[in-house]
mmCIF file of N, CA and C in Angstrom:
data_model
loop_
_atom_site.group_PDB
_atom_site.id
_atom_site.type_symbol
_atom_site.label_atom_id
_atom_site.label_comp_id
_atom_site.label_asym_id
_atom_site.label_seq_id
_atom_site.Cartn_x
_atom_site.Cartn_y
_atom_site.Cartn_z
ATOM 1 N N UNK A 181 0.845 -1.173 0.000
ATOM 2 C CA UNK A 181 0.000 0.000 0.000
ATOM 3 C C UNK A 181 0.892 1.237 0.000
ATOM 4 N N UNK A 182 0.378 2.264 -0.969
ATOM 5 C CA UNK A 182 1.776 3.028 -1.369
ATOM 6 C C UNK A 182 0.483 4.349 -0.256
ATOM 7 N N UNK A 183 1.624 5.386 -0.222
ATOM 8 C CA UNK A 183 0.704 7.151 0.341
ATOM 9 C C UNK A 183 0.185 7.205 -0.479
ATOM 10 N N UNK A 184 0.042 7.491 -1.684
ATOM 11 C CA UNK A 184 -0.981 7.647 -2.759
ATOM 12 C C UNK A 184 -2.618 7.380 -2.134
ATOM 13 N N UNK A 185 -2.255 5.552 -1.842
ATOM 14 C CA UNK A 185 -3.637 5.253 -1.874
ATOM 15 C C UNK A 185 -4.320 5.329 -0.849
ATOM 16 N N UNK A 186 -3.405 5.831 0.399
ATOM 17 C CA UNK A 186 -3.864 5.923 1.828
ATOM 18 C C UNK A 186 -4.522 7.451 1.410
ATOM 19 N N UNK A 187 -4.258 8.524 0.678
ATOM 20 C CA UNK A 187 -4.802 9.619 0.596
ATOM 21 C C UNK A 187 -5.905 9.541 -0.009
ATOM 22 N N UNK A 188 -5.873 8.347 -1.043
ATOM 23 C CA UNK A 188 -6.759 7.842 -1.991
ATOM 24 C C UNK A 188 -8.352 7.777 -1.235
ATOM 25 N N UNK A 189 -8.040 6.650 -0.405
ATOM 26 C CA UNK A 189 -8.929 5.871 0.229
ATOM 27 C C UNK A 189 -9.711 6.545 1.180
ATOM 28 N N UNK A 190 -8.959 8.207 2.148
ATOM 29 C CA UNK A 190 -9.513 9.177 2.866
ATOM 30 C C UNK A 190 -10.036 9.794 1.860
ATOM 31 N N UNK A 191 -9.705 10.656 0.983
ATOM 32 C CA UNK A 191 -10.675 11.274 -0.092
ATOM 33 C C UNK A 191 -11.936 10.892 -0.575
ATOM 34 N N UNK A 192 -12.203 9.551 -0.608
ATOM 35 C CA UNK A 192 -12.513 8.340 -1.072
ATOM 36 C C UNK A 192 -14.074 8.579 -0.006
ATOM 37 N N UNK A 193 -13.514 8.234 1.067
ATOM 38 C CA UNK A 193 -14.279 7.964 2.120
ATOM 39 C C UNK A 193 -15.169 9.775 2.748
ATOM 40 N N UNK A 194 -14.592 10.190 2.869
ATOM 41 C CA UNK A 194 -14.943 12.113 2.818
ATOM 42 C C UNK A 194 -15.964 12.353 1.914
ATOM 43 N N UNK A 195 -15.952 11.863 0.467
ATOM 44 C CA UNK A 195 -16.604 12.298 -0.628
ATOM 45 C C UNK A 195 -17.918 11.301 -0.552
ATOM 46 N N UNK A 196 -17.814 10.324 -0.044
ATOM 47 C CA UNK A 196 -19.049 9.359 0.155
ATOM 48 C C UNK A 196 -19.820 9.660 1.227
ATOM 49 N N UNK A 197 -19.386 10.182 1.971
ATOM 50 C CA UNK A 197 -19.940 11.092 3.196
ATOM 51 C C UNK A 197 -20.744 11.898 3.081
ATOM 52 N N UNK A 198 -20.005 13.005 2.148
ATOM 53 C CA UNK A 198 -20.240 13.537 1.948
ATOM 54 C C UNK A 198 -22.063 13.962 0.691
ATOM 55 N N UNK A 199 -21.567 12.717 -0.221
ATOM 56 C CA UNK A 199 -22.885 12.612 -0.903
ATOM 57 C C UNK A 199 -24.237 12.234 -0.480
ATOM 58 N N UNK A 200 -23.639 10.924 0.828
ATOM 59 C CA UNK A 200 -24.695 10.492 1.408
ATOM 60 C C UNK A 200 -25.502 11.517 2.148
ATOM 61 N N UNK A 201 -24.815 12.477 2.938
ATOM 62 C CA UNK A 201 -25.425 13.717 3.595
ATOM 63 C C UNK A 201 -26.515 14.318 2.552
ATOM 64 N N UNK A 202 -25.982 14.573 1.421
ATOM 65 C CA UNK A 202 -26.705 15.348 0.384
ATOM 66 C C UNK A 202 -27.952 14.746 -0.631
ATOM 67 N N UNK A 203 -27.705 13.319 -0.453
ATOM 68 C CA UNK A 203 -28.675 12.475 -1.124
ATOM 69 C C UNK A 203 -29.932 11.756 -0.130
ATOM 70 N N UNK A 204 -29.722 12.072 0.882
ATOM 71 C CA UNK A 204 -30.873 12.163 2.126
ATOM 72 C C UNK A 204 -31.991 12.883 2.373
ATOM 73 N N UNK A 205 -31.623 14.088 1.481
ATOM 74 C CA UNK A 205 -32.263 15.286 1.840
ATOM 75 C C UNK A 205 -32.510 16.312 2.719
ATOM 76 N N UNK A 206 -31.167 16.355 3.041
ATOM 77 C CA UNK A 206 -30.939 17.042 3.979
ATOM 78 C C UNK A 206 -30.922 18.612 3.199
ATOM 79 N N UNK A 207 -31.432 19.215 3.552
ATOM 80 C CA UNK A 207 -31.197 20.452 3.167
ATOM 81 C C UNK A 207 -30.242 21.547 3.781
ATOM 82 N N UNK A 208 -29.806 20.676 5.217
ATOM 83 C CA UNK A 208 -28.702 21.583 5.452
ATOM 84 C C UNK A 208 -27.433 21.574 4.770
ATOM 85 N N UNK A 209 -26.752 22.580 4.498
ATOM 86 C CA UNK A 209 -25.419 22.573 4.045
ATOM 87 C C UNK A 209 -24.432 23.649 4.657
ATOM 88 N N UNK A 210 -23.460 23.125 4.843
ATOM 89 C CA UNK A 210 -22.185 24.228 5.265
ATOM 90 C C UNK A 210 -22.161 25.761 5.232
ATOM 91 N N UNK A 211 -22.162 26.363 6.020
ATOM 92 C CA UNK A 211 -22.120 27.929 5.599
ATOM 93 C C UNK A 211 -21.215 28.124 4.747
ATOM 94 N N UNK A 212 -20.074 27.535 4.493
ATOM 95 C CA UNK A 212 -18.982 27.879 3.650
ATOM 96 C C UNK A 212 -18.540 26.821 2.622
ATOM 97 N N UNK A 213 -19.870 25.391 2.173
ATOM 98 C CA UNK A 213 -19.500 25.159 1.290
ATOM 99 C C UNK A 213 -19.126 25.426 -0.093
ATOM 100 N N UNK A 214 -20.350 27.064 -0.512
ATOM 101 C CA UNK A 214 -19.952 27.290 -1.732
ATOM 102 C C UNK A 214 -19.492 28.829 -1.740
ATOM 103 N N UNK A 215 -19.229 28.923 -0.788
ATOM 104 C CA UNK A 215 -18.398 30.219 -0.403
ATOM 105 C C UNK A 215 -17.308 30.498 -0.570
ATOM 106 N N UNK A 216 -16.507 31.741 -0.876
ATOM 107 C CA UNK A 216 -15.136 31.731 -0.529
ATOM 108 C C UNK A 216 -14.625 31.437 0.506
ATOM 109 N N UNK A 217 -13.309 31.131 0.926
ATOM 110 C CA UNK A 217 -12.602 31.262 2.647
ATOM 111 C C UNK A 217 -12.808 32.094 2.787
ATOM 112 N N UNK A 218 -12.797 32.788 4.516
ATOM 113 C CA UNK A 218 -13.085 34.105 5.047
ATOM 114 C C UNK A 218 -11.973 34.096 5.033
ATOM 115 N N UNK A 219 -11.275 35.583 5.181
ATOM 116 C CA UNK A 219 -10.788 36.572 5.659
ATOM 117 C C UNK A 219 -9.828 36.451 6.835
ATOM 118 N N UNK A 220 -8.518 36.701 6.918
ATOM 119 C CA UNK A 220 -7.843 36.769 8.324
ATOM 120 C C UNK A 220 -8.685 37.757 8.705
ATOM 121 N N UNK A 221 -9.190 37.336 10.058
ATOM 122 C CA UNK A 221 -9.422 38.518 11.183
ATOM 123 C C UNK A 221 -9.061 38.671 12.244
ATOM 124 N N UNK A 222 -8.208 40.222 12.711
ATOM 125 C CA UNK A 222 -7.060 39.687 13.539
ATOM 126 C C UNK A 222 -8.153 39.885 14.782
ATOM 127 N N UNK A 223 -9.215 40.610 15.251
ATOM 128 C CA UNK A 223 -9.591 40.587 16.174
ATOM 129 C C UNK A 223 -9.985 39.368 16.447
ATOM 130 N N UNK A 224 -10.705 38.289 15.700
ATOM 131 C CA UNK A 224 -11.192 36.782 16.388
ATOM 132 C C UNK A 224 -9.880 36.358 16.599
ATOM 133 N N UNK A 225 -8.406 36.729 16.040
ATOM 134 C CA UNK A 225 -7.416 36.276 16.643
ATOM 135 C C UNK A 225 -6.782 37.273 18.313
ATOM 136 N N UNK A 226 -7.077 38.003 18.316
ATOM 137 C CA UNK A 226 -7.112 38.836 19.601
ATOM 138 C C UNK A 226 -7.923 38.108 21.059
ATOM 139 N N UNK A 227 -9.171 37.955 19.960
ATOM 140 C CA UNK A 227 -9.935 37.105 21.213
ATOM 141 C C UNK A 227 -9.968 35.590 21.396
ATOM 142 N N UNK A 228 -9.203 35.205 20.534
ATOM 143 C CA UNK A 228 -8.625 33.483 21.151
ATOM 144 C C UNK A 228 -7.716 33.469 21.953
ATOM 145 N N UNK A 229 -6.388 34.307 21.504
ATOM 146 C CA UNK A 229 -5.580 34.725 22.685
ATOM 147 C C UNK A 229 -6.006 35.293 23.723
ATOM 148 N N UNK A 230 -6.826 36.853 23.932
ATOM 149 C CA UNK A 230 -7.318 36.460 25.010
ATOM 150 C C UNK A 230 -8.300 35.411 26.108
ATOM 151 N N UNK A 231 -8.990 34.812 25.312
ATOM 152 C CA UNK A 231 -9.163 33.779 26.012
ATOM 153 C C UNK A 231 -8.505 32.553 26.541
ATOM 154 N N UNK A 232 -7.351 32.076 25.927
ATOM 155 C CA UNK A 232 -6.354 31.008 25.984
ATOM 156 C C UNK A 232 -5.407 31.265 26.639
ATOM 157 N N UNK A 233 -5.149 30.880 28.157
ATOM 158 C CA UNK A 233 -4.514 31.377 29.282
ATOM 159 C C UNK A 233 -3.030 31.169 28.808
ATOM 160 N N UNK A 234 -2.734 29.493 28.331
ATOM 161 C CA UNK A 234 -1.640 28.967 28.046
ATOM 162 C C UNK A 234 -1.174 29.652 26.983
ATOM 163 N N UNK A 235 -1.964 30.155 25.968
ATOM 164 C CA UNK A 235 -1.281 30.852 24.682
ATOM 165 C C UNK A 235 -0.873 31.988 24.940
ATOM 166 N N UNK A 236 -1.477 32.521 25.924
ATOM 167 C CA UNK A 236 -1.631 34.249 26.371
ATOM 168 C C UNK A 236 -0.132 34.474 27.201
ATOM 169 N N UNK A 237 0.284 32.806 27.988
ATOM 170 C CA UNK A 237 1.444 33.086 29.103
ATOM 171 C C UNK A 237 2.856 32.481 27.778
ATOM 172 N N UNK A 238 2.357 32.081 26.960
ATOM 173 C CA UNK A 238 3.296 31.504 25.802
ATOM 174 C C UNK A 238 3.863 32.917 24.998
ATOM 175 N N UNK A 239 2.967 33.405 24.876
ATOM 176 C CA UNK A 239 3.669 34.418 23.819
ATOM 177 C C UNK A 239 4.111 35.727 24.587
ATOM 178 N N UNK A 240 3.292 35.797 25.638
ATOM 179 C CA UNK A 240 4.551 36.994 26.789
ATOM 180 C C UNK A 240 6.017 36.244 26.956
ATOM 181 N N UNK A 241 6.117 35.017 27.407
ATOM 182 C CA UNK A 241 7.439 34.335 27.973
ATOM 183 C C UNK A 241 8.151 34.481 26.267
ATOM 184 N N UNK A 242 7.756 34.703 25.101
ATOM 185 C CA UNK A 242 8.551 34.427 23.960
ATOM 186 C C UNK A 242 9.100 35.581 23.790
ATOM 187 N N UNK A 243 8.228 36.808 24.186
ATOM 188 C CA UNK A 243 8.677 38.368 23.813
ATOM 189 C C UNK A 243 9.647 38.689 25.249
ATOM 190 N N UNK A 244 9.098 38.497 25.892
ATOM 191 C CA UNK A 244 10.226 38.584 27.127
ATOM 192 C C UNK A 244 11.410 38.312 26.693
ATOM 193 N N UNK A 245 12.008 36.889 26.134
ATOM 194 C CA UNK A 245 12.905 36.339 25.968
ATOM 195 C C UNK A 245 13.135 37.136 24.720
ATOM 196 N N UNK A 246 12.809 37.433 23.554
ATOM 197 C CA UNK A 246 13.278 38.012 22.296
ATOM 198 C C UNK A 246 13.578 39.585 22.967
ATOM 199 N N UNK A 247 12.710 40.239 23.706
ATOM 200 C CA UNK A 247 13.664 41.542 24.223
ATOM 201 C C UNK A 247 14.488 41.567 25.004
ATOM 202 N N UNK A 248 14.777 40.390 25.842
ATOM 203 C CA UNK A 248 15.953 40.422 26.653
ATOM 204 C C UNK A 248 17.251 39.888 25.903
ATOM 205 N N UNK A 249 16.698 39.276 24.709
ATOM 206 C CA UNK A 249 18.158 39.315 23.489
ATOM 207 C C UNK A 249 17.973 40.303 22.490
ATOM 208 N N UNK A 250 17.343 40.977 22.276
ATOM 209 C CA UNK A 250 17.787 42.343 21.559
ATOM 210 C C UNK A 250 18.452 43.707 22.621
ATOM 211 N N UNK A 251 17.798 43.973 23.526
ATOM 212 C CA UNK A 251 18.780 44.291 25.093
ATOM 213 C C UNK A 251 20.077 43.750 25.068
ATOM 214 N N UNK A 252 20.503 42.505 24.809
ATOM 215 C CA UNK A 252 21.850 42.263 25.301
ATOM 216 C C UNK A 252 22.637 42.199 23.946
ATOM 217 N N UNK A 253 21.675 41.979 23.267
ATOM 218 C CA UNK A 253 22.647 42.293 21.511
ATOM 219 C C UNK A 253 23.422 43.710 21.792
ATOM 220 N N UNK A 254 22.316 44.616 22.207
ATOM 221 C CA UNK A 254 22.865 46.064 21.870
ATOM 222 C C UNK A 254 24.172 46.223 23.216
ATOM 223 N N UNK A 255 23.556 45.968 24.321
ATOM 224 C CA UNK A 255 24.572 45.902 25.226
ATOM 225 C C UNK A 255 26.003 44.851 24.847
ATOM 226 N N UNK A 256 26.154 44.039 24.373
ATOM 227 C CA UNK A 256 27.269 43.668 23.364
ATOM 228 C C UNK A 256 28.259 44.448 22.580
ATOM 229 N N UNK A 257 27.138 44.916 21.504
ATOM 230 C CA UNK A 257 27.674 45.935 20.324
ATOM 231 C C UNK A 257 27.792 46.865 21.062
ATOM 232 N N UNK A 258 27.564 47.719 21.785
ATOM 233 C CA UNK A 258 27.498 48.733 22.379
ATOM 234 C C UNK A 258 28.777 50.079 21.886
ATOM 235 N N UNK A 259 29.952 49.394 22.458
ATOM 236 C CA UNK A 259 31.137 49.691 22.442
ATOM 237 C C UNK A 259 31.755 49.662 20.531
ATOM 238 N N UNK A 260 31.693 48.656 19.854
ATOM 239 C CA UNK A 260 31.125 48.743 18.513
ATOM 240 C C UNK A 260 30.741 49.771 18.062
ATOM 241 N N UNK A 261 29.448 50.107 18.383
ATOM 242 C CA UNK A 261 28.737 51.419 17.689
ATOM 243 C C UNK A 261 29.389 52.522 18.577
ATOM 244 N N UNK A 262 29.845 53.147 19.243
ATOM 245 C CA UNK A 262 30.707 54.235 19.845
ATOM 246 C C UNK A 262 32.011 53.923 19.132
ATOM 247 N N UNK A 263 33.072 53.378 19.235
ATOM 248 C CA UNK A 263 33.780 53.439 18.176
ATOM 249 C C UNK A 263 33.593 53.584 16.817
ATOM 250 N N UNK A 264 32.691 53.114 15.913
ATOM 251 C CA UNK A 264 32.231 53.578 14.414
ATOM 252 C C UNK A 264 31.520 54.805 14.359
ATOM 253 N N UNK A 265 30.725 55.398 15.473
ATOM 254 C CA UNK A 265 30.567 56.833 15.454
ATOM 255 C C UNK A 265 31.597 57.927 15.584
ATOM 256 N N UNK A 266 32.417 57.738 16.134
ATOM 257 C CA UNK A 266 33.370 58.545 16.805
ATOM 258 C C UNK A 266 34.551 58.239 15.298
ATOM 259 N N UNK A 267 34.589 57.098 15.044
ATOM 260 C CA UNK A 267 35.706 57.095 13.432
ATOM 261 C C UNK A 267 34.953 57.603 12.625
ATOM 262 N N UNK A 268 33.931 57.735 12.466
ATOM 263 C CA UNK A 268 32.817 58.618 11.386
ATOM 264 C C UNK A 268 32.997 60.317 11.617
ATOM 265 N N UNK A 269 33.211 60.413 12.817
ATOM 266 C CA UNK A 269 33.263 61.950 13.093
ATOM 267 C C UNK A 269 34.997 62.190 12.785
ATOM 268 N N UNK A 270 35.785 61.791 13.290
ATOM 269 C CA UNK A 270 37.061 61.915 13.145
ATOM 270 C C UNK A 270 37.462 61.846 11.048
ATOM 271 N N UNK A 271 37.441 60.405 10.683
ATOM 272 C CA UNK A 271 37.089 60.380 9.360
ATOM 273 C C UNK A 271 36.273 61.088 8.132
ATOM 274 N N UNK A 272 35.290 60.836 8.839
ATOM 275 C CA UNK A 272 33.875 61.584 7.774
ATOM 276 C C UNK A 272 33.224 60.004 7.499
ATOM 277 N N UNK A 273 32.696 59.787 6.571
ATOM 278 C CA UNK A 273 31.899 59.057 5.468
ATOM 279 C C UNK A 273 32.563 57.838 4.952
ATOM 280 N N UNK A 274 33.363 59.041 4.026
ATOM 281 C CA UNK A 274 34.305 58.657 3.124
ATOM 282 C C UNK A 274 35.091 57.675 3.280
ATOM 283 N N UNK A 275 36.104 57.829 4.719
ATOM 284 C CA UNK A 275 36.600 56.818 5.567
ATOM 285 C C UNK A 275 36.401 55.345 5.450
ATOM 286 N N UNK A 276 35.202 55.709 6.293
ATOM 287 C CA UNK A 276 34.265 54.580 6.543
ATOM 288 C C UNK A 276 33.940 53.619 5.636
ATOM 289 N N UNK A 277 33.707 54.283 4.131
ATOM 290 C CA UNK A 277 33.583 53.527 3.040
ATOM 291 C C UNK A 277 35.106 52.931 2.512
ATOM 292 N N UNK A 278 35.809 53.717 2.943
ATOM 293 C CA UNK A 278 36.999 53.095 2.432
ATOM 294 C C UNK A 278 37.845 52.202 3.393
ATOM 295 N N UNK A 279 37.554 51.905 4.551
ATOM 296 C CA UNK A 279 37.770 50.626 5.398
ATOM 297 C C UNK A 279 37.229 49.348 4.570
ATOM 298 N N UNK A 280 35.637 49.695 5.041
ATOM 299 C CA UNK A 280 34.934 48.955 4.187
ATOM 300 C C UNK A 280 34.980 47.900 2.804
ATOM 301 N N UNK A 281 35.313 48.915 2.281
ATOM 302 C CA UNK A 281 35.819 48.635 0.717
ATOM 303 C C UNK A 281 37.087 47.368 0.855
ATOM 304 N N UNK A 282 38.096 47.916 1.314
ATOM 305 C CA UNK A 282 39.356 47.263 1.628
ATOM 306 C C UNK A 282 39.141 46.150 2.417
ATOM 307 N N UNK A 283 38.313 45.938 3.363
ATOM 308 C CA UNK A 283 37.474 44.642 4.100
ATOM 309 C C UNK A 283 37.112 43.628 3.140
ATOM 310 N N UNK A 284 35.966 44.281 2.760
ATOM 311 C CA UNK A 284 35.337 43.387 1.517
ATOM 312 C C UNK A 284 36.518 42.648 0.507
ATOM 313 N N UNK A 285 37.575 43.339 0.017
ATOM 314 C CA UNK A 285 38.569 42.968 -1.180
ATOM 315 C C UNK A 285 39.120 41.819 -0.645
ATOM 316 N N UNK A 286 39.749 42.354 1.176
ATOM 317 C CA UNK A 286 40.117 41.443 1.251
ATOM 318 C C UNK A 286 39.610 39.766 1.638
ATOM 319 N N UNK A 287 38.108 40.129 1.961
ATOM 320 C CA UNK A 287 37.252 39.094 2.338
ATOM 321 C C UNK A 287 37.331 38.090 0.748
ATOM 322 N N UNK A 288 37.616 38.689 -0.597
ATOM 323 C CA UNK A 288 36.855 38.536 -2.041
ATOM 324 C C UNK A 288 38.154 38.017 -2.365
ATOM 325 N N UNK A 289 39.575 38.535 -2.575
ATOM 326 C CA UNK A 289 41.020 37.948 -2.895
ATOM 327 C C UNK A 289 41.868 37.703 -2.576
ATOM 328 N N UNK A 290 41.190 37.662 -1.164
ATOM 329 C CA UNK A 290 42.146 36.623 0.164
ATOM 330 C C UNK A 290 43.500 37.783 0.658
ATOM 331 N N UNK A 291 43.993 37.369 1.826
ATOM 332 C CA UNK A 291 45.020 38.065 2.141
ATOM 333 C C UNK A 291 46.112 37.807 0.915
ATOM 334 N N UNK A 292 46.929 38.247 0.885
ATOM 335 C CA UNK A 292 48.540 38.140 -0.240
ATOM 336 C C UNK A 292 49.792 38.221 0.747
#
């Protein structure tokens, strides 16, 4: 039995379901069988999160953690960006591009 026919055989089974519902006479049908998909809407997504305690304490503990590493990124670089400001003022621009430049070459045709 290959995946093919295991998808086969659910399709298979869905669609027979499906007819039988409709060949009963049932007159109910899906609000959205011959409808388009709706719409992202972020407020019904506002109000699942707020209702969902676990999702609600999930995605504070994720932003917590992503600003306490953008906080320590900068506190890292810190010293970084005060030195490249201060060679920008001393230098100019120009400088700067021409470190740069010479970085890159040598990143591109290796030291000699």
């Amino acid at each position: 039995m290959d995946i093919e026919d295991l998808f086969e055989n659910k399709n298979k089974y869905r669609h027979k379901q499906g007819v039988q519902d409709f060949s009963q006479g049932n007159s109910y049908k899906p609000e959205n069988y011959y409808c388009e998909p709706e719409r992202f809407n972020f407020f019904e997504l506002l109000n699942s999160i707020n209702n969902n305690k676990k999702l609600k304490i999930t995605i504070f503990v994720v932003l917590f953690i992503l600003i306490a590493v953008i906080i320590g990124l900068v506190v890292l670089l810190f010293p970084i960006i005060i030195k490249t400001i201060n060679y920008i003022f001393q230098n100019g621009v120009s400088g700067l591009i021409d470190i740069v430049r010479d970085l890159l070459n040598n990143l591109w045709y290796g030291t000699k």
